[in-house]
Tab-separated table of C-alpha atoms in Angstrom:
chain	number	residue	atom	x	y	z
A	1	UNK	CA	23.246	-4.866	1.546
A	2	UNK	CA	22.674	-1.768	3.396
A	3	UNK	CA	22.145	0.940	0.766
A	4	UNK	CA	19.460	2.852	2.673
A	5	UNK	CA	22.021	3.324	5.471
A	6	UNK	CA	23.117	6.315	5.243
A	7	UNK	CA	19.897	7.579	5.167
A	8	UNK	CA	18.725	5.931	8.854
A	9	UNK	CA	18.370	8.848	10.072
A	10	UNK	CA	15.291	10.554	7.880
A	11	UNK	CA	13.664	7.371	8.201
A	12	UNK	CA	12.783	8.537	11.952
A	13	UNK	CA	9.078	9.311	12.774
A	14	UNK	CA	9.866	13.323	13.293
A	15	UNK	CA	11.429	13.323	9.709
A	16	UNK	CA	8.894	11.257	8.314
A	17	UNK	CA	6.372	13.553	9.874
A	18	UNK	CA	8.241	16.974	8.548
A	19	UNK	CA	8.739	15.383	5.109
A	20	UNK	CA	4.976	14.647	5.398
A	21	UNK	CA	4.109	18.499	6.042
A	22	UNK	CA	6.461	20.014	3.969
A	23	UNK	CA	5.052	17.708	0.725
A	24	UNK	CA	1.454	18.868	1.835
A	25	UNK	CA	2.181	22.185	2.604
A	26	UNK	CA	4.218	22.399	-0.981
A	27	UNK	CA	0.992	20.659	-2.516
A	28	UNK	CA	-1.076	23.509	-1.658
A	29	UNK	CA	1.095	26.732	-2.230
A	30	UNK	CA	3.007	26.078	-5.117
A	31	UNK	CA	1.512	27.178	-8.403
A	32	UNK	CA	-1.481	28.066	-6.831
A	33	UNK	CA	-2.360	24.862	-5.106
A	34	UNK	CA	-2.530	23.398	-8.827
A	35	UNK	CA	1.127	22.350	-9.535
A	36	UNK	CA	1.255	18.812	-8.074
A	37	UNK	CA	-1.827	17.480	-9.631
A	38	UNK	CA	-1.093	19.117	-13.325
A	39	UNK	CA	2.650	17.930	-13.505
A	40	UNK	CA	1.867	14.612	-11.908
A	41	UNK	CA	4.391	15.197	-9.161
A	42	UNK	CA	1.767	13.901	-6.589
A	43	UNK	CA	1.924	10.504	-8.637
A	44	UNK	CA	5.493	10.907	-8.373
A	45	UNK	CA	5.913	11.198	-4.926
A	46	UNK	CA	4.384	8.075	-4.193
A	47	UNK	CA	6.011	6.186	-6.622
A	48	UNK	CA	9.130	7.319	-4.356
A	49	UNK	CA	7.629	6.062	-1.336
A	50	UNK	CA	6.827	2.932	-3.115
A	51	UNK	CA	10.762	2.372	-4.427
A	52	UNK	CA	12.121	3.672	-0.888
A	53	UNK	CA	10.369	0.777	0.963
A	54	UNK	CA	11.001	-1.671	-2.005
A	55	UNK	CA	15.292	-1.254	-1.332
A	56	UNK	CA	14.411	-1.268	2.345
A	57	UNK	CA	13.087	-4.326	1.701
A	58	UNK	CA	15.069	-6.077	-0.415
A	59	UNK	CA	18.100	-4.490	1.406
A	60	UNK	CA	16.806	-6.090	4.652
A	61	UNK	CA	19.049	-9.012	6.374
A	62	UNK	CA	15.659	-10.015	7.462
A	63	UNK	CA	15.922	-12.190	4.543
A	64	UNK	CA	18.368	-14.607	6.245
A	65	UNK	CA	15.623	-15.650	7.797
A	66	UNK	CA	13.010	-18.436	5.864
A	67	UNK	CA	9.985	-17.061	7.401
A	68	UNK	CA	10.589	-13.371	6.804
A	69	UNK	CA	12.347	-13.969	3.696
A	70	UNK	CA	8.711	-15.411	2.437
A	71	UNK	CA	6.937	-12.564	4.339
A	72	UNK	CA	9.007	-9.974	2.483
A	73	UNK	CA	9.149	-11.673	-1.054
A	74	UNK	CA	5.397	-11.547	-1.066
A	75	UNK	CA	5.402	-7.718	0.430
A	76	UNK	CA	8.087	-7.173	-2.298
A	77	UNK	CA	5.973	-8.321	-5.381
A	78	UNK	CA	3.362	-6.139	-4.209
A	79	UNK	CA	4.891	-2.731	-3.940
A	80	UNK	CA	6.244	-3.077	-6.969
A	81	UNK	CA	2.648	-3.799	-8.160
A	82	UNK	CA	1.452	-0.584	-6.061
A	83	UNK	CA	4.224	1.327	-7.644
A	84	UNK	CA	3.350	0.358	-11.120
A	85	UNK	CA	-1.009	1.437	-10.605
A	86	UNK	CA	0.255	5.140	-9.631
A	87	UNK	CA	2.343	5.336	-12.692
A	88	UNK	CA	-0.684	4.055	-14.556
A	89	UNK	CA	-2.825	6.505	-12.687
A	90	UNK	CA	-0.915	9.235	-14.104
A	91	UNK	CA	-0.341	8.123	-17.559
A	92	UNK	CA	-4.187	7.773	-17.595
A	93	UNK	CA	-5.440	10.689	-16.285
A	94	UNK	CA	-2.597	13.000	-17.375
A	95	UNK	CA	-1.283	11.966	-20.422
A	96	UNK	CA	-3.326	9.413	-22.305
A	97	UNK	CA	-6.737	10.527	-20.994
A	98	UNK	CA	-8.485	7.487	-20.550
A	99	UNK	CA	-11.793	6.935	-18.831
A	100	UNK	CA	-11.321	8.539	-15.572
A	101	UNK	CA	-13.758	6.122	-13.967
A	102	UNK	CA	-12.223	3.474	-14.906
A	103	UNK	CA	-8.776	4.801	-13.534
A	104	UNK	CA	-10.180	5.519	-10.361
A	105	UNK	CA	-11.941	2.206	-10.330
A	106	UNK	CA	-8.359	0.253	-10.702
A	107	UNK	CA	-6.812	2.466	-8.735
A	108	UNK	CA	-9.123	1.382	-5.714
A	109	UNK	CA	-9.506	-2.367	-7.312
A	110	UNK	CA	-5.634	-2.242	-6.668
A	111	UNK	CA	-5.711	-1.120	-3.094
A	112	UNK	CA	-8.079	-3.985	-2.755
A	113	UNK	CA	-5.246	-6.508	-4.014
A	114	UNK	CA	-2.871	-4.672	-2.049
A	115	UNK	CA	-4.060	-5.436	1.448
A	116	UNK	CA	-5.178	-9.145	0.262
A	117	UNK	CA	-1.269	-9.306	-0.790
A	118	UNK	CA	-0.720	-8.224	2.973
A	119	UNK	CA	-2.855	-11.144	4.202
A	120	UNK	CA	-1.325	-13.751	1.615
A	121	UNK	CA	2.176	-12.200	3.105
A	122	UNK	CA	0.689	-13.098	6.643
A	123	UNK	CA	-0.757	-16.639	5.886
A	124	UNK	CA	2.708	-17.809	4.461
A	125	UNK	CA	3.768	-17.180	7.932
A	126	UNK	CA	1.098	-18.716	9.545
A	127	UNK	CA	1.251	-21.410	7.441
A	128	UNK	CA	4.758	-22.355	8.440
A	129	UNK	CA	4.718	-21.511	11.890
A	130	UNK	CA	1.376	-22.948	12.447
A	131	UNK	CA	1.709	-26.444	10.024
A	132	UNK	CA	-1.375	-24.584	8.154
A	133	UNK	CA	-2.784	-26.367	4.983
A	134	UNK	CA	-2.364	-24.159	1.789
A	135	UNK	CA	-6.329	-23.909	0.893
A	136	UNK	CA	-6.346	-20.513	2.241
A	137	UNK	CA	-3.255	-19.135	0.295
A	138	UNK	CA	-5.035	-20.557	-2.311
A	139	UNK	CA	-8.426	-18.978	-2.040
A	140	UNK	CA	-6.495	-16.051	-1.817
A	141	UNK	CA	-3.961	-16.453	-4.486
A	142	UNK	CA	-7.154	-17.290	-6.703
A	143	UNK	CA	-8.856	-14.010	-5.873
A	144	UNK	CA	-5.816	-11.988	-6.641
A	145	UNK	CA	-5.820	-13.386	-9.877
A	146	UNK	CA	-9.316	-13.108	-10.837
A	147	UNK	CA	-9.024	-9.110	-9.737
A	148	UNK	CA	-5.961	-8.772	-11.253
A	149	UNK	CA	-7.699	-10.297	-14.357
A	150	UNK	CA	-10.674	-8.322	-14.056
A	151	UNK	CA	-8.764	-4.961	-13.517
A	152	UNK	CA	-6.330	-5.264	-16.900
A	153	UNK	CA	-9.989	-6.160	-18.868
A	154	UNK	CA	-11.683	-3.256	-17.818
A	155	UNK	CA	-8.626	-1.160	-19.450
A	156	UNK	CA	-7.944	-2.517	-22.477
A	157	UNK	CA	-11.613	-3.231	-23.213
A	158	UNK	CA	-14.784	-0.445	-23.307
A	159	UNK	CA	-16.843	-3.317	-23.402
A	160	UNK	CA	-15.782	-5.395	-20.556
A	161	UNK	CA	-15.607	-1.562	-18.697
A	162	UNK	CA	-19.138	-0.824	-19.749
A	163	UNK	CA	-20.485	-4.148	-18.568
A	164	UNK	CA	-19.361	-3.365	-15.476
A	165	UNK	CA	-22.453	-3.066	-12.435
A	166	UNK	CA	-22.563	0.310	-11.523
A	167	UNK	CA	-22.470	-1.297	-7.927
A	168	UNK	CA	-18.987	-2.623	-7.762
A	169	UNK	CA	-17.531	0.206	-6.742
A	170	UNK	CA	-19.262	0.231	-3.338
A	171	UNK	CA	-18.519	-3.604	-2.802
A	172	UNK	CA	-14.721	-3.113	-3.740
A	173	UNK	CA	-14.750	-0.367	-0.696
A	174	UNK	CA	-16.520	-2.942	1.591
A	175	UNK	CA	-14.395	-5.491	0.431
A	176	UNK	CA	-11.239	-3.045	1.129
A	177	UNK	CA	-12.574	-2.355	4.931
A	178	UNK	CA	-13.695	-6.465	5.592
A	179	UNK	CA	-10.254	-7.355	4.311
A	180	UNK	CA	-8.724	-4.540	5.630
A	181	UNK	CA	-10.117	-5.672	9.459
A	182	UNK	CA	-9.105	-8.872	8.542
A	183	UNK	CA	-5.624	-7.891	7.926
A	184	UNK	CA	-5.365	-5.985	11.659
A	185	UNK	CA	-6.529	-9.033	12.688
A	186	UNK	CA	-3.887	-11.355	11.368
A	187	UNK	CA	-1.374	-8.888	12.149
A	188	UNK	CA	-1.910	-8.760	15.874
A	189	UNK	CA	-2.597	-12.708	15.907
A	190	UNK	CA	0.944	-13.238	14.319
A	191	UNK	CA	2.936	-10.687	16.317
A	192	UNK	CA	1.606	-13.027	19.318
A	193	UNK	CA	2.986	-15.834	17.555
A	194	UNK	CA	5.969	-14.138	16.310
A	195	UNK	CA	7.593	-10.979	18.426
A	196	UNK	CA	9.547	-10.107	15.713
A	197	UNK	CA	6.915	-8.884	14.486
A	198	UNK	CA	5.566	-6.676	17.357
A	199	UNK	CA	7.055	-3.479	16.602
A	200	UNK	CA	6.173	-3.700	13.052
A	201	UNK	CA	2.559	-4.040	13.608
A	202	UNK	CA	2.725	-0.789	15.417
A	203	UNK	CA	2.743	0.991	11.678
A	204	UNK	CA	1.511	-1.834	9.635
A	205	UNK	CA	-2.080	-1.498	11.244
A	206	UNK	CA	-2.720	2.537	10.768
A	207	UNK	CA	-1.201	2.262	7.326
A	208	UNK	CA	-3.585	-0.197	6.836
A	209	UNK	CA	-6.634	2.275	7.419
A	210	UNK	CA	-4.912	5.052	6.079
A	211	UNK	CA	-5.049	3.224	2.460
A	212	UNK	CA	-8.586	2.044	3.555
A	213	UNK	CA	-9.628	5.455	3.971
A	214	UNK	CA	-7.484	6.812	0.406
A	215	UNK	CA	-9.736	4.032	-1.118
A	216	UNK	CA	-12.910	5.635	-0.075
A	217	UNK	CA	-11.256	8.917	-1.307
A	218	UNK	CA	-10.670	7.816	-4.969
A	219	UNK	CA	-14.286	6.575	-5.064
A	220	UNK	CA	-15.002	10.170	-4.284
A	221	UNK	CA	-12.344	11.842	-6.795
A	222	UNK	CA	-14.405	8.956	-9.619
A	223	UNK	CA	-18.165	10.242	-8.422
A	224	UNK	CA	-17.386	14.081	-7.980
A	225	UNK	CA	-19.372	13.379	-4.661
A	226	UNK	CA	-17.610	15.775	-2.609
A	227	UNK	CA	-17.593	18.748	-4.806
A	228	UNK	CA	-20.817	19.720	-4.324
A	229	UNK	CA	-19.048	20.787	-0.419
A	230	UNK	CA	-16.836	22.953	-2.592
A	231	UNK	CA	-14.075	20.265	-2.258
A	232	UNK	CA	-12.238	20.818	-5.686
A	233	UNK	CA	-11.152	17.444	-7.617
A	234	UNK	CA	-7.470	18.876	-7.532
A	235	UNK	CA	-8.293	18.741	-3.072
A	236	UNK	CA	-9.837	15.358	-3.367
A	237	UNK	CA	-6.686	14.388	-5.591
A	238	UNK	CA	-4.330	15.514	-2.871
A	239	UNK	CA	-6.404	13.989	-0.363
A	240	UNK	CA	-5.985	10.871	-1.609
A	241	UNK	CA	-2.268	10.807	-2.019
A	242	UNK	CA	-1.653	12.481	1.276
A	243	UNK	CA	-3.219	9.469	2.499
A	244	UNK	CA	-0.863	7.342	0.725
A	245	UNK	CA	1.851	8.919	1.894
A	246	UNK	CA	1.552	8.588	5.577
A	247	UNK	CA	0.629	5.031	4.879
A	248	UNK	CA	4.019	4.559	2.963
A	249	UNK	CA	5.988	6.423	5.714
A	250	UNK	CA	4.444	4.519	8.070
A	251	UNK	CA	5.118	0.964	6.439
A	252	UNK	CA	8.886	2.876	5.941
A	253	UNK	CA	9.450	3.059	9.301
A	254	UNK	CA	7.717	-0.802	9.834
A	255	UNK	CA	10.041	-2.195	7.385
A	256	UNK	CA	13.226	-0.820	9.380
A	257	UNK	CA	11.650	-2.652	13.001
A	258	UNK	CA	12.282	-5.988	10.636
A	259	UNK	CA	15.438	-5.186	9.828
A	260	UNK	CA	16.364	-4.564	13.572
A	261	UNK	CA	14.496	-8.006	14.769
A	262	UNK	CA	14.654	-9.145	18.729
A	263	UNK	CA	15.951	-12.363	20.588
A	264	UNK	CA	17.626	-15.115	18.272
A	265	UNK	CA	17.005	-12.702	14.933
A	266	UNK	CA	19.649	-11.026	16.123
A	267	UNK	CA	22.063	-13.691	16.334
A	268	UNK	CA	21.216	-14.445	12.250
């Protein structure tokens, strides 16, 4: 399938870029710089990110291929998961008002889970390619549960919320930047192993700490820590998904180097 192609072209790093500054630049104009944040549209424009790279993905010939085909199922399963936390984020915050704490809390929790769904992605591959026993993918496949577990108690429960240690938050963020080195690492290791993958670790690894660094922004939007700067919680909102998007555009532009693979990928 190639129902992104007609659309190649925006999918360029200028476009992506101009997209980028016109969304930001909209952000803070329109309605008085309020707009995005009250209507939810900054929710909304991730979600599109999200759903853009989900059909480049699943539209990607890539998946001829065993190895990517694995790589990308796993990648697959967890955009949709990233798309589905910012419509909860909205639906929280904006419509059903729930504990705003708690919001922020799953919102990071799921970056978390995103980038150890990046390294479970990367360990199927290594596992293959390197004859790799499947303890690893396991550890990991057990700690995505347990979070995963953890993060849908915390919201349909005040109790398990409340029990929560006020320090979690801080070890979730150094768990995001351990796992998020970790996941540079693996991604430079396998494009060694595997050129294909070369030209897609050129985005995969800033998006990577661009989401690191939106993580350490919503733990910022939850503590109100920056508005005593004068940073408003509408600027630290925006902040946060402006983050997200470059991260998206960049992973956007990653996907497409898969879809164009070198040397006998192109023959498949």
């Amino acid at each position: 399938m190639k129902i992104l192609a007609p659309f190649e072209k925006l999918f360029t790093p200028y476009a992506l870029i101009a997209l980028n500054l016109a969304i930001i630049l909209s952000a803070e104009f329109v309605g008085g710089g309020t707009y995005f944040a009250e209507t939810g549209l900054a929710h909304g424009i991730a979600i599109v990110f999200v759903g853009l790279i989900i059909v480049r993905i699943f539209s990607d010939y890539a998946f001829n291929d065993y190895i990517l085909r694995g790589f990308l199922q796993i990648q697959l399963a967890f955009f949709l998961f990233l798309g589905l936390v910012h419509v909860y984020e909205y639906l929280g915050l904006d419509v059903y008002g729930l504990n705003p704490e708690v919001v922020e809390l799953s919102v990071m929790a799921s970056y978390l889970l995103w980038v150890l769904g990046i390294l479970l992605a990367l360990e199927f591959v290594f596992r293959i390619y390197s004859k790799r026993t499947v303890v690893f993918m396991s550890v990991i496949s057990a700690v995505l549960v347990g979070g995963f577990l953890m993060l849908v108690g915390a919201n349909i429960s005040a109790t398990i919320a409340e029990s929560l240690p006020e320090w979690l938050p801080q070890v979730m963020l150094a768990g995001i930047v351990g796992l998020g080195i970790a996941g540079i690492s693996a991604i430079r290791n396998i494009r060694e192993l595997m050129p294909v993958f070369r030209e897609y670790s050129h985005y995969a690894i800033p998006a990577i700490v661009l989401i690191s660094v939106s993580a350490f922004s919503e733990y910022f939007e939850s503590t109100g820590a920056l508005e005593i700067f004068g940073v408003s919680e509408v600027q630290i909102l925006y902040i946060s998904h402006f983050l997200v998007y470059a991260a998206l555009s960049l992973l956007l532009i990653g996907f497409g180097k898969l879809k164009k693979p070198m040397g006998i990928y192109t023959e498949m």
